Amino acid sequence: MQSLNREVCLSRGMQRAGRRIGGFVAAIALHVVTAGSTASAATITVNPGQTIASGIASAVSGDTVVVNAGSYTGSINGTTGVTVRANGVVNVDGSAGLTCNNCSIIGFKFTGGSVWINGDDVLFEGNDLNGMTAGGEDYGNVFGSRITIRRNYLHGVRIPEDLGPGPDYLHNDCLQFWNNNGETLHDAIIEENIFTDFVQGVFLANETGDLSSMSNLTIRNNIFWGTDFISDGNLLGNPSHGLFVGKADITGVSITNNLFYNVANCVSLYAMSTAIVQGNVILNGGTAYAVGDGTQASAFNRGTSGNVLWSNGWNGAPSQGPDKY
């Protein structure tokens, strides 16, 4: 197995000394095998034939693990203070886990896996999640604070065979949060992603009614592209929710500049008193705006403006405002 490479830049003092003696030495890369060095901001390189897990295991806070192009097996589980980044097309037969703080996973193609995020200051960016097992599993689950989920492509799962009526049927969400066991979600940004092949797109629900558990959720510049699902040759319809937020009055919710296409309930607010819903394009949906659990149309009207609604079965809750039809 090839050795892991750690590139360590010399200190500024060494760089100045190098310039004095030759005028051309700015930095020297030292290749070391041991992971116990106290140097900061090192880069650890993983190549095909190695495991990504071994690279992460040798990293310390502040390091970057760079995975070179190729195919790898096994999940990527981030660790606190470490960035794991793909260099080229990196195919991973497994899942992603970010149960850590100040950590990132960037630029991978995951097949048959999902992502689990539970930490603070977490970045999940530029990844492709494709071909999960249908039914009862979500593309991603998200918990914590100051989380950014950006420029990912979640796709490739067709409808589960069990799509019967009722709340307990097997289905896939793209991203889901719940707080049945005391989980929290604050200061989350979900932006510039493409969500497709789902039953529920982004589902952020305060299941317990604990108002301290959720706040400041920004969902912007995403594409929610609903695919019609077929089982045994029968058309079963389109996804039930594009974006669902609520079950309690969550503060700081902003839903802006998203595209919703071919989704039964495109933007759903349940038990909410207000939200910013602006600049979205909602096309070919069942219901553009859906409400429930005490949410009134006024919750949309207070913050709803500049959306474009076209060819929907019903435009839904807002009775006024400058939306364009």
PDB file of C-alpha atoms in Angstrom:
ATOM      1  CA  MET A   1       0.000   0.000   0.000  1.00  0.00           C
ATOM      2  CA  GLN A   2       1.332   3.367  -0.903  1.00  0.00           C
ATOM      3  CA  SER A   3       2.349   5.669   1.901  1.00  0.00           C
ATOM      4  CA  LEU A   4       0.183   8.601   2.826  1.00  0.00           C
ATOM      5  CA  ASN A   5       1.839  11.900   1.947  1.00  0.00           C
ATOM      6  CA  ARG A   6       1.829  14.834   4.318  1.00  0.00           C
ATOM      7  CA  GLU A   7       2.944  18.144   2.792  1.00  0.00           C
ATOM      8  CA  VAL A   8       4.235  20.525   5.393  1.00  0.00           C
ATOM      9  CA  CYS A   9       5.236  24.112   4.543  1.00  0.00           C
ATOM     10  CA  LEU A  10       8.231  25.590   6.280  1.00  0.00           C
ATOM     11  CA  SER A  11       7.700  28.461   8.667  1.00  0.00           C
ATOM     12  CA  ARG A  12       7.900  32.074   7.508  1.00  0.00           C
ATOM     13  CA  GLY A  13      11.315  32.308   9.162  1.00  0.00           C
ATOM     14  CA  MET A  14      12.630  29.426   7.051  1.00  0.00           C
ATOM     15  CA  GLN A  15      11.130  30.979   3.936  1.00  0.00           C
ATOM     16  CA  ARG A  16      12.857  34.295   4.636  1.00  0.00           C
ATOM     17  CA  ALA A  17      16.138  32.493   5.210  1.00  0.00           C
ATOM     18  CA  GLY A  18      15.716  30.682   1.907  1.00  0.00           C
ATOM     19  CA  ARG A  19      15.121  33.916   0.061  1.00  0.00           C
ATOM     20  CA  ARG A  20      18.228  35.445   1.616  1.00  0.00           C
ATOM     21  CA  ILE A  21      20.521  32.675   0.453  1.00  0.00           C
ATOM     22  CA  GLY A  22      19.071  32.116  -2.973  1.00  0.00           C
ATOM     23  CA  GLY A  23      16.132  34.405  -3.558  1.00  0.00           C
ATOM     24  CA  PHE A  24      14.089  31.544  -4.938  1.00  0.00           C
ATOM     25  CA  VAL A  25      13.145  29.292  -2.039  1.00  0.00           C
ATOM     26  CA  ALA A  26       9.599  30.072  -0.846  1.00  0.00           C
ATOM     27  CA  ALA A  27       8.531  26.697   0.566  1.00  0.00           C
ATOM     28  CA  ILE A  28       9.707  23.091   0.625  1.00  0.00           C
ATOM     29  CA  ALA A  29       7.354  20.089   0.722  1.00  0.00           C
ATOM     30  CA  LEU A  30       8.406  17.395   3.161  1.00  0.00           C
ATOM     31  CA  HIS A  31       6.921  13.932   2.672  1.00  0.00           C
ATOM     32  CA  VAL A  32       6.447  12.113   5.936  1.00  0.00           C
ATOM     33  CA  VAL A  33       4.779   8.855   6.823  1.00  0.00           C
ATOM     34  CA  THR A  34       4.010   9.394  10.464  1.00  0.00           C
ATOM     35  CA  ALA A  35       0.752  11.053  11.433  1.00  0.00           C
ATOM     36  CA  GLY A  36       1.943  12.272  14.809  1.00  0.00           C
ATOM     37  CA  SER A  37       3.578  15.472  13.619  1.00  0.00           C
ATOM     38  CA  THR A  38       2.468  18.623  15.382  1.00  0.00           C
ATOM     39  CA  ALA A  39       2.583  20.689  12.150  1.00  0.00           C
ATOM     40  CA  SER A  40      -0.654  22.474  11.308  1.00  0.00           C
ATOM     41  CA  ALA A  41      -2.666  22.654   8.089  1.00  0.00           C
ATOM     42  CA  ALA A  42      -1.137  19.558   6.538  1.00  0.00           C
ATOM     43  CA  THR A  43      -2.438  17.875   3.378  1.00  0.00           C
ATOM     44  CA  ILE A  44      -2.804  14.106   3.380  1.00  0.00           C
ATOM     45  CA  THR A  45      -3.150  12.449  -0.025  1.00  0.00           C
ATOM     46  CA  VAL A  46      -5.126   9.246  -0.617  1.00  0.00           C
ATOM     47  CA  ASN A  47      -4.704   7.305  -3.869  1.00  0.00           C
ATOM     48  CA  PRO A  48      -6.601   4.368  -5.393  1.00  0.00           C
ATOM     49  CA  GLY A  49      -5.628   1.184  -3.605  1.00  0.00           C
ATOM     50  CA  GLN A  50      -5.713   2.973  -0.252  1.00  0.00           C
ATOM     51  CA  THR A  51      -8.750   3.600   1.879  1.00  0.00           C
ATOM     52  CA  ILE A  52     -10.207   7.024   2.527  1.00  0.00           C
ATOM     53  CA  ALA A  53     -10.713   5.981   6.139  1.00  0.00           C
ATOM     54  CA  SER A  54      -6.967   5.525   6.615  1.00  0.00           C
ATOM     55  CA  GLY A  55      -6.316   9.053   5.381  1.00  0.00           C
ATOM     56  CA  ILE A  56      -8.918  10.500   7.723  1.00  0.00           C
ATOM     57  CA  ALA A  57      -7.527   8.461  10.632  1.00  0.00           C
ATOM     58  CA  SER A  58      -4.102  10.030  10.169  1.00  0.00           C
ATOM     59  CA  ALA A  59      -5.451  13.589  10.050  1.00  0.00           C
ATOM     60  CA  VAL A  60      -5.639  16.047  12.921  1.00  0.00           C
ATOM     61  CA  SER A  61      -7.685  19.197  13.282  1.00  0.00           C
ATOM     62  CA  GLY A  62      -6.779  21.703  10.593  1.00  0.00           C
ATOM     63  CA  ASP A  63      -5.677  19.095   8.058  1.00  0.00           C
ATOM     64  CA  THR A  64      -7.113  18.472   4.596  1.00  0.00           C
ATOM     65  CA  VAL A  65      -7.476  14.958   3.216  1.00  0.00           C
ATOM     66  CA  VAL A  66      -7.302  15.038  -0.602  1.00  0.00           C
ATOM     67  CA  VAL A  67      -8.627  11.935  -2.350  1.00  0.00           C
ATOM     68  CA  ASN A  68      -7.349  11.484  -5.890  1.00  0.00           C
ATOM     69  CA  ALA A  69      -9.521  10.357  -8.783  1.00  0.00           C
ATOM     70  CA  GLY A  70     -10.605   6.736  -8.757  1.00  0.00           C
ATOM     71  CA  SER A  71     -13.054   4.331  -7.160  1.00  0.00           C
ATOM     72  CA  TYR A  72     -13.161   3.530  -3.458  1.00  0.00           C
ATOM     73  CA  THR A  73     -15.256   1.344  -1.185  1.00  0.00           C
ATOM     74  CA  GLY A  74     -16.404   2.163   2.303  1.00  0.00           C
ATOM     75  CA  SER A  75     -18.116   5.183   3.748  1.00  0.00           C
ATOM     76  CA  ILE A  76     -16.517   8.575   4.373  1.00  0.00           C
ATOM     77  CA  ASN A  77     -16.854   9.576   8.013  1.00  0.00           C
ATOM     78  CA  GLY A  78     -15.592  13.056   8.734  1.00  0.00           C
ATOM     79  CA  THR A  79     -13.743  14.069  11.860  1.00  0.00           C
ATOM     80  CA  THR A  80     -13.610  17.321  13.804  1.00  0.00           C
ATOM     81  CA  GLY A  81     -11.569  20.064  12.189  1.00  0.00           C
ATOM     82  CA  VAL A  82     -10.765  18.107   9.015  1.00  0.00           C
ATOM     83  CA  THR A  83     -11.740  18.776   5.392  1.00  0.00           C
ATOM     84  CA  VAL A  84     -12.109  15.761   3.094  1.00  0.00           C
ATOM     85  CA  ARG A  85     -11.980  16.816  -0.546  1.00  0.00           C
ATOM     86  CA  ALA A  86     -12.123  14.973  -3.872  1.00  0.00           C
ATOM     87  CA  ASN A  87      -9.493  15.717  -6.507  1.00  0.00           C
ATOM     88  CA  GLY A  88     -11.081  14.779  -9.827  1.00  0.00           C
ATOM     89  CA  VAL A  89     -13.900  12.258 -10.197  1.00  0.00           C
ATOM     90  CA  VAL A  90     -13.938  10.161  -7.035  1.00  0.00           C
ATOM     91  CA  ASN A  91     -16.532   7.382  -6.895  1.00  0.00           C
ATOM     92  CA  VAL A  92     -17.428   6.062  -3.460  1.00  0.00           C
ATOM     93  CA  ASP A  93     -19.466   2.901  -2.932  1.00  0.00           C
ATOM     94  CA  GLY A  94     -20.829   3.935   0.442  1.00  0.00           C
ATOM     95  CA  SER A  95     -22.270   6.752   2.498  1.00  0.00           C
ATOM     96  CA  ALA A  96     -21.130  10.030   4.029  1.00  0.00           C
ATOM     97  CA  GLY A  97     -21.098  10.835   7.742  1.00  0.00           C
ATOM     98  CA  LEU A  98     -20.398  14.199   9.349  1.00  0.00           C
ATOM     99  CA  THR A  99     -20.861  13.606  13.067  1.00  0.00           C
ATOM    100  CA  CYS A 100     -18.239  16.207  13.862  1.00  0.00           C
ATOM    101  CA  ASN A 101     -17.632  19.947  14.288  1.00  0.00           C
ATOM    102  CA  ASN A 102     -15.886  22.313  11.875  1.00  0.00           C
ATOM    103  CA  CYS A 103     -15.664  19.579   9.230  1.00  0.00           C
ATOM    104  CA  SER A 104     -16.346  19.225   5.516  1.00  0.00           C
ATOM    105  CA  ILE A 105     -16.917  16.657   2.758  1.00  0.00           C
ATOM    106  CA  ILE A 106     -16.544  18.171  -0.716  1.00  0.00           C
ATOM    107  CA  GLY A 107     -16.870  16.896  -4.260  1.00  0.00           C
ATOM    108  CA  PHE A 108     -17.556  13.132  -4.111  1.00  0.00           C
ATOM    109  CA  LYS A 109     -19.840  10.816  -6.104  1.00  0.00           C
ATOM    110  CA  PHE A 110     -21.619   8.450  -3.707  1.00  0.00           C
ATOM    111  CA  THR A 111     -23.434   5.390  -5.059  1.00  0.00           C
ATOM    112  CA  GLY A 112     -25.970   3.550  -2.975  1.00  0.00           C
ATOM    113  CA  GLY A 113     -25.394   5.707   0.078  1.00  0.00           C
ATOM    114  CA  SER A 114     -26.741   8.662   2.025  1.00  0.00           C
ATOM    115  CA  VAL A 115     -25.418  11.457   4.228  1.00  0.00           C
ATOM    116  CA  TRP A 116     -25.811  11.882   7.980  1.00  0.00           C
ATOM    117  CA  ILE A 117     -24.939  15.320   9.382  1.00  0.00           C
ATOM    118  CA  ASN A 118     -24.856  15.956  13.116  1.00  0.00           C
ATOM    119  CA  GLY A 119     -22.527  18.702  14.292  1.00  0.00           C
ATOM    120  CA  ASP A 120     -21.693  22.382  14.293  1.00  0.00           C
ATOM    121  CA  ASP A 121     -19.957  24.359  11.514  1.00  0.00           C
ATOM    122  CA  VAL A 122     -20.400  21.608   8.933  1.00  0.00           C
ATOM    123  CA  LEU A 123     -20.079  21.895   5.135  1.00  0.00           C
ATOM    124  CA  PHE A 124     -21.406  19.299   2.678  1.00  0.00           C
ATOM    125  CA  GLU A 125     -20.734  20.676  -0.798  1.00  0.00           C
ATOM    126  CA  GLY A 126     -20.552  19.592  -4.418  1.00  0.00           C
ATOM    127  CA  ASN A 127     -21.429  15.942  -3.845  1.00  0.00           C
ATOM    128  CA  ASP A 128     -23.504  13.544  -5.935  1.00  0.00           C
ATOM    129  CA  LEU A 129     -25.721  11.049  -4.094  1.00  0.00           C
ATOM    130  CA  ASN A 130     -27.154   8.476  -6.463  1.00  0.00           C
ATOM    131  CA  GLY A 131     -28.997   5.170  -6.333  1.00  0.00           C
ATOM    132  CA  MET A 132     -29.956   4.693  -2.711  1.00  0.00           C
ATOM    133  CA  THR A 133     -32.021   1.711  -1.680  1.00  0.00           C
ATOM    134  CA  ALA A 134     -35.643   2.711  -2.075  1.00  0.00           C
ATOM    135  CA  GLY A 135     -37.945   2.843   0.897  1.00  0.00           C
ATOM    136  CA  GLY A 136     -37.563   3.924   4.484  1.00  0.00           C
ATOM    137  CA  GLU A 137     -34.246   5.711   4.021  1.00  0.00           C
ATOM    138  CA  ASP A 138     -33.527   9.360   3.288  1.00  0.00           C
ATOM    139  CA  TYR A 139     -30.840  10.786   1.067  1.00  0.00           C
ATOM    140  CA  GLY A 140     -29.752  12.910   4.022  1.00  0.00           C
ATOM    141  CA  ASN A 141     -30.501  13.704   7.656  1.00  0.00           C
ATOM    142  CA  VAL A 142     -29.337  16.963   9.163  1.00  0.00           C
ATOM    143  CA  PHE A 143     -28.898  18.110  12.775  1.00  0.00           C
ATOM    144  CA  GLY A 144     -26.766  20.755  14.484  1.00  0.00           C
ATOM    145  CA  SER A 145     -25.881  24.437  14.028  1.00  0.00           C
ATOM    146  CA  ARG A 146     -24.262  26.531  11.312  1.00  0.00           C
ATOM    147  CA  ILE A 147     -24.635  23.883   8.646  1.00  0.00           C
ATOM    148  CA  THR A 148     -24.265  24.538   4.931  1.00  0.00           C
ATOM    149  CA  ILE A 149     -25.525  22.061   2.327  1.00  0.00           C
ATOM    150  CA  ARG A 150     -24.576  23.473  -1.064  1.00  0.00           C
ATOM    151  CA  ARG A 151     -24.420  22.460  -4.753  1.00  0.00           C
ATOM    152  CA  ASN A 152     -25.216  18.791  -4.251  1.00  0.00           C
ATOM    153  CA  TYR A 153     -27.153  16.533  -6.629  1.00  0.00           C
ATOM    154  CA  LEU A 154     -29.482  14.021  -4.972  1.00  0.00           C
ATOM    155  CA  HIS A 155     -31.096  11.636  -7.430  1.00  0.00           C
ATOM    156  CA  GLY A 156     -31.479   8.150  -8.817  1.00  0.00           C
ATOM    157  CA  VAL A 157     -34.028   6.515  -6.497  1.00  0.00           C
ATOM    158  CA  ARG A 158     -37.330   5.433  -7.940  1.00  0.00           C
ATOM    159  CA  ILE A 159     -40.488   5.065  -5.915  1.00  0.00           C
ATOM    160  CA  PRO A 160     -40.628   2.326  -3.276  1.00  0.00           C
ATOM    161  CA  GLU A 161     -43.020  -0.484  -4.071  1.00  0.00           C
ATOM    162  CA  ASP A 162     -44.968   0.363  -0.920  1.00  0.00           C
ATOM    163  CA  LEU A 163     -46.545   3.739  -1.631  1.00  0.00           C
ATOM    164  CA  GLY A 164     -49.846   3.157   0.083  1.00  0.00           C
ATOM    165  CA  PRO A 165     -51.926   5.737   1.943  1.00  0.00           C
ATOM    166  CA  GLY A 166     -51.117   6.925   5.428  1.00  0.00           C
ATOM    167  CA  PRO A 167     -48.172   8.554   7.179  1.00  0.00           C
ATOM    168  CA  ASP A 168     -46.128   5.395   7.685  1.00  0.00           C
ATOM    169  CA  TYR A 169     -45.572   4.228   4.129  1.00  0.00           C
ATOM    170  CA  LEU A 170     -41.999   3.689   3.062  1.00  0.00           C
ATOM    171  CA  HIS A 171     -40.567   6.658   1.216  1.00  0.00           C
ATOM    172  CA  ASN A 172     -37.458   8.685   0.545  1.00  0.00           C
ATOM    173  CA  ASP A 173     -36.835  12.302   1.543  1.00  0.00           C
ATOM    174  CA  CYS A 174     -33.889  14.279   0.206  1.00  0.00           C
ATOM    175  CA  LEU A 175     -33.128  16.042   3.494  1.00  0.00           C
ATOM    176  CA  GLN A 176     -34.953  15.528   6.768  1.00  0.00           C
ATOM    177  CA  PHE A 177     -34.800  16.890  10.312  1.00  0.00           C
ATOM    178  CA  TRP A 178     -36.813  15.800  13.329  1.00  0.00           C
ATOM    179  CA  ASN A 179     -36.416  16.374  17.052  1.00  0.00           C
ATOM    180  CA  ASN A 180     -38.096  13.401  18.701  1.00  0.00           C
ATOM    181  CA  ASN A 181     -34.986  12.738  20.816  1.00  0.00           C
ATOM    182  CA  GLY A 182     -33.923  16.287  21.603  1.00  0.00           C
ATOM    183  CA  GLU A 183     -32.163  17.065  18.311  1.00  0.00           C
ATOM    184  CA  THR A 184     -31.702  20.700  17.243  1.00  0.00           C
ATOM    185  CA  LEU A 185     -31.256  22.604  13.981  1.00  0.00           C
ATOM    186  CA  HIS A 186     -30.142  26.257  13.904  1.00  0.00           C
ATOM    187  CA  ASP A 187     -28.591  28.553  11.308  1.00  0.00           C
ATOM    188  CA  ALA A 188     -28.820  26.071   8.457  1.00  0.00           C
ATOM    189  CA  ILE A 189     -28.328  27.070   4.816  1.00  0.00           C
ATOM    190  CA  ILE A 190     -29.563  24.772   2.047  1.00  0.00           C
ATOM    191  CA  GLU A 191     -28.653  26.317  -1.294  1.00  0.00           C
ATOM    192  CA  GLU A 192     -27.969  25.616  -4.967  1.00  0.00           C
ATOM    193  CA  ASN A 193     -28.827  21.914  -4.750  1.00  0.00           C
ATOM    194  CA  ILE A 194     -30.739  19.769  -7.224  1.00  0.00           C
ATOM    195  CA  PHE A 195     -33.288  17.462  -5.586  1.00  0.00           C
ATOM    196  CA  THR A 196     -35.102  14.864  -7.657  1.00  0.00           C
ATOM    197  CA  ASP A 197     -36.456  11.295  -7.445  1.00  0.00           C
ATOM    198  CA  PHE A 198     -38.012  11.842  -4.019  1.00  0.00           C
ATOM    199  CA  VAL A 199     -41.345  11.531  -2.257  1.00  0.00           C
ATOM    200  CA  GLN A 200     -40.611  14.464   0.059  1.00  0.00           C
ATOM    201  CA  GLY A 201     -37.852  16.878  -0.905  1.00  0.00           C
ATOM    202  CA  VAL A 202     -36.701  18.879   2.131  1.00  0.00           C
ATOM    203  CA  PHE A 203     -38.709  18.029   5.254  1.00  0.00           C
ATOM    204  CA  LEU A 204     -37.828  20.090   8.354  1.00  0.00           C
ATOM    205  CA  ALA A 205     -40.298  19.283  11.118  1.00  0.00           C
ATOM    206  CA  ASN A 206     -40.456  20.290  14.775  1.00  0.00           C
ATOM    207  CA  GLU A 207     -42.161  17.119  15.907  1.00  0.00           C
ATOM    208  CA  THR A 208     -42.190  17.918  19.636  1.00  0.00           C
ATOM    209  CA  GLY A 209     -43.188  21.587  19.578  1.00  0.00           C
ATOM    210  CA  ASP A 210     -40.045  22.632  21.456  1.00  0.00           C
ATOM    211  CA  LEU A 211     -39.601  26.157  20.064  1.00  0.00           C
ATOM    212  CA  SER A 212     -35.956  26.306  21.179  1.00  0.00           C
ATOM    213  CA  SER A 213     -34.960  23.392  18.955  1.00  0.00           C
ATOM    214  CA  MET A 214     -35.161  25.092  15.524  1.00  0.00           C
ATOM    215  CA  SER A 215     -34.447  28.553  14.115  1.00  0.00           C
ATOM    216  CA  ASN A 216     -32.992  30.458  11.160  1.00  0.00           C
ATOM    217  CA  LEU A 217     -33.471  28.114   8.226  1.00  0.00           C
ATOM    218  CA  THR A 218     -32.521  29.423   4.777  1.00  0.00           C
ATOM    219  CA  ILE A 219     -33.579  27.481   1.688  1.00  0.00           C
ATOM    220  CA  ARG A 220     -32.566  29.301  -1.499  1.00  0.00           C
ATOM    221  CA  ASN A 221     -31.638  28.799  -5.149  1.00  0.00           C
ATOM    222  CA  ASN A 222     -32.467  25.075  -5.197  1.00  0.00           C
ATOM    223  CA  ILE A 223     -34.231  22.979  -7.833  1.00  0.00           C
ATOM    224  CA  PHE A 224     -36.973  20.610  -6.643  1.00  0.00           C
ATOM    225  CA  TRP A 225     -37.719  18.492  -9.707  1.00  0.00           C
ATOM    226  CA  GLY A 226     -40.516  16.018  -9.136  1.00  0.00           C
ATOM    227  CA  THR A 227     -40.549  12.753 -11.050  1.00  0.00           C
ATOM    228  CA  ASP A 228     -43.756  10.789 -11.588  1.00  0.00           C
ATOM    229  CA  PHE A 229     -43.597   7.431  -9.872  1.00  0.00           C
ATOM    230  CA  ILE A 230     -44.856   4.192 -11.335  1.00  0.00           C
ATOM    231  CA  SER A 231     -45.407   0.822  -9.652  1.00  0.00           C
ATOM    232  CA  ASP A 232     -46.474  -2.299 -11.539  1.00  0.00           C
ATOM    233  CA  GLY A 233     -47.182  -0.150 -14.565  1.00  0.00           C
ATOM    234  CA  ASN A 234     -49.559   2.198 -12.716  1.00  0.00           C
ATOM    235  CA  LEU A 235     -48.906   5.913 -12.421  1.00  0.00           C
ATOM    236  CA  LEU A 236     -48.977   6.783  -8.715  1.00  0.00           C
ATOM    237  CA  GLY A 237     -48.504  10.525  -9.075  1.00  0.00           C
ATOM    238  CA  ASN A 238     -45.856  13.050  -8.158  1.00  0.00           C
ATOM    239  CA  PRO A 239     -43.944  13.727  -4.925  1.00  0.00           C
ATOM    240  CA  SER A 240     -46.050  14.723  -1.922  1.00  0.00           C
ATOM    241  CA  HIS A 241     -43.935  17.672  -0.689  1.00  0.00           C
ATOM    242  CA  GLY A 242     -41.225  19.747  -2.305  1.00  0.00           C
ATOM    243  CA  LEU A 243     -40.409  21.723   0.834  1.00  0.00           C
ATOM    244  CA  PHE A 244     -42.118  21.179   4.181  1.00  0.00           C
ATOM    245  CA  VAL A 245     -41.343  23.374   7.206  1.00  0.00           C
ATOM    246  CA  GLY A 246     -43.210  23.461  10.481  1.00  0.00           C
ATOM    247  CA  LYS A 247     -45.281  21.450  12.945  1.00  0.00           C
ATOM    248  CA  ALA A 248     -44.360  24.319  15.296  1.00  0.00           C
ATOM    249  CA  ASP A 249     -43.775  28.046  14.861  1.00  0.00           C
ATOM    250  CA  ILE A 250     -40.157  28.144  13.636  1.00  0.00           C
ATOM    251  CA  THR A 251     -38.572  31.595  13.510  1.00  0.00           C
ATOM    252  CA  GLY A 252     -36.257  32.917  10.816  1.00  0.00           C
ATOM    253  CA  VAL A 253     -37.484  30.802   7.911  1.00  0.00           C
ATOM    254  CA  SER A 254     -36.530  32.118   4.455  1.00  0.00           C
ATOM    255  CA  ILE A 255     -37.532  30.342   1.227  1.00  0.00           C
ATOM    256  CA  THR A 256     -36.262  32.266  -1.785  1.00  0.00           C
ATOM    257  CA  ASN A 257     -35.438  31.838  -5.476  1.00  0.00           C
ATOM    258  CA  ASN A 258     -36.151  28.117  -5.701  1.00  0.00           C
ATOM    259  CA  LEU A 259     -37.660  26.229  -8.634  1.00  0.00           C
ATOM    260  CA  PHE A 260     -40.427  23.717  -7.886  1.00  0.00           C
ATOM    261  CA  TYR A 261     -41.628  21.526 -10.751  1.00  0.00           C
ATOM    262  CA  ASN A 262     -44.179  18.692 -10.796  1.00  0.00           C
ATOM    263  CA  VAL A 263     -44.615  18.433  -7.017  1.00  0.00           C
ATOM    264  CA  ALA A 264     -47.976  17.834  -5.313  1.00  0.00           C
ATOM    265  CA  ASN A 265     -47.469  20.369  -2.479  1.00  0.00           C
ATOM    266  CA  CYS A 266     -44.658  22.665  -3.484  1.00  0.00           C
ATOM    267  CA  VAL A 267     -44.182  24.901  -0.415  1.00  0.00           C
ATOM    268  CA  SER A 268     -45.841  23.637   2.774  1.00  0.00           C
ATOM    269  CA  LEU A 269     -45.977  25.556   6.066  1.00  0.00           C
ATOM    270  CA  TYR A 270     -47.585  23.801   9.016  1.00  0.00           C
ATOM    271  CA  ALA A 271     -48.282  25.493  12.368  1.00  0.00           C
ATOM    272  CA  MET A 272     -46.301  28.538  11.255  1.00  0.00           C
ATOM    273  CA  SER A 273     -47.125  32.202  11.842  1.00  0.00           C
ATOM    274  CA  THR A 274     -44.798  33.707   9.249  1.00  0.00           C
ATOM    275  CA  ALA A 275     -42.070  32.945   6.734  1.00  0.00           C
ATOM    276  CA  ILE A 276     -40.326  34.748   3.902  1.00  0.00           C
ATOM    277  CA  VAL A 277     -41.384  33.134   0.619  1.00  0.00           C
ATOM    278  CA  GLN A 278     -40.051  35.234  -2.239  1.00  0.00           C
ATOM    279  CA  GLY A 279     -38.776  34.942  -5.793  1.00  0.00           C
ATOM    280  CA  ASN A 280     -39.671  31.264  -6.253  1.00  0.00           C
ATOM    281  CA  VAL A 281     -40.871  29.720  -9.505  1.00  0.00           C
ATOM    282  CA  ILE A 282     -43.587  27.088  -9.030  1.00  0.00           C
ATOM    283  CA  LEU A 283     -44.626  25.149 -12.142  1.00  0.00           C
ATOM    284  CA  ASN A 284     -46.934  22.249 -12.926  1.00  0.00           C
ATOM    285  CA  GLY A 285     -47.566  21.528  -9.243  1.00  0.00           C
ATOM    286  CA  GLY A 286     -50.585  20.199  -7.462  1.00  0.00           C
ATOM    287  CA  THR A 287     -50.774  22.951  -4.829  1.00  0.00           C
ATOM    288  CA  ALA A 288     -48.314  25.834  -4.911  1.00  0.00           C
ATOM    289  CA  TYR A 289     -48.770  26.822  -1.255  1.00  0.00           C
ATOM    290  CA  ALA A 290     -50.072  24.312   1.299  1.00  0.00           C
ATOM    291  CA  VAL A 291     -50.962  25.003   4.927  1.00  0.00           C
ATOM    292  CA  GLY A 292     -52.007  22.921   7.909  1.00  0.00           C
ATOM    293  CA  ASP A 293     -51.961  22.519  11.685  1.00  0.00           C
ATOM    294  CA  GLY A 294     -53.257  26.035  12.257  1.00  0.00           C
ATOM    295  CA  THR A 295     -51.161  27.872   9.692  1.00  0.00           C
ATOM    296  CA  GLN A 296     -53.249  30.631   8.173  1.00  0.00           C
ATOM    297  CA  ALA A 297     -53.026  32.096   4.703  1.00  0.00           C
ATOM    298  CA  SER A 298     -51.781  35.263   6.399  1.00  0.00           C
ATOM    299  CA  ALA A 299     -48.559  33.433   7.312  1.00  0.00           C
ATOM    300  CA  PHE A 300     -47.764  33.349   3.618  1.00  0.00           C
ATOM    301  CA  ASN A 301     -49.145  36.805   2.907  1.00  0.00           C
ATOM    302  CA  ARG A 302     -46.868  38.477   5.452  1.00  0.00           C
ATOM    303  CA  GLY A 303     -43.717  37.399   3.674  1.00  0.00           C
ATOM    304  CA  THR A 304     -44.805  36.202   0.235  1.00  0.00           C
ATOM    305  CA  SER A 305     -44.001  38.253  -2.827  1.00  0.00           C
ATOM    306  CA  GLY A 306     -42.548  38.078  -6.303  1.00  0.00           C
ATOM    307  CA  ASN A 307     -43.158  34.367  -6.859  1.00  0.00           C
ATOM    308  CA  VAL A 308     -44.118  33.042 -10.283  1.00  0.00           C
ATOM    309  CA  LEU A 309     -46.911  30.442 -10.273  1.00  0.00           C
ATOM    310  CA  TRP A 310     -47.827  28.684 -13.502  1.00  0.00           C
ATOM    311  CA  SER A 311     -49.994  25.725 -14.492  1.00  0.00           C
ATOM    312  CA  ASN A 312     -50.586  24.488 -10.941  1.00  0.00           C
ATOM    313  CA  GLY A 313     -53.677  22.573  -9.934  1.00  0.00           C
ATOM    314  CA  TRP A 314     -54.327  25.120  -7.177  1.00  0.00           C
ATOM    315  CA  ASN A 315     -52.225  28.070  -6.183  1.00  0.00           C
ATOM    316  CA  GLY A 316     -53.199  27.585  -2.560  1.00  0.00           C
ATOM    317  CA  ALA A 317     -53.200  29.581   0.618  1.00  0.00           C
ATOM    318  CA  PRO A 318     -52.228  33.188  -0.136  1.00  0.00           C
ATOM    319  CA  SER A 319     -55.262  35.233  -1.081  1.00  0.00           C
ATOM    320  CA  GLN A 320     -53.373  38.384  -1.901  1.00  0.00           C
ATOM    321  CA  GLY A 321     -49.926  39.742  -2.663  1.00  0.00           C
ATOM    322  CA  PRO A 322     -47.927  40.493  -5.779  1.00  0.00           C
ATOM    323  CA  ASP A 323     -47.344  36.950  -6.982  1.00  0.00           C
ATOM    324  CA  LYS A 324     -47.352  36.536 -10.759  1.00  0.00           C
ATOM    325  CA  TYR A 325     -49.703  33.983 -12.291  1.00  0.00           C
TER     326      TYR A 325
END
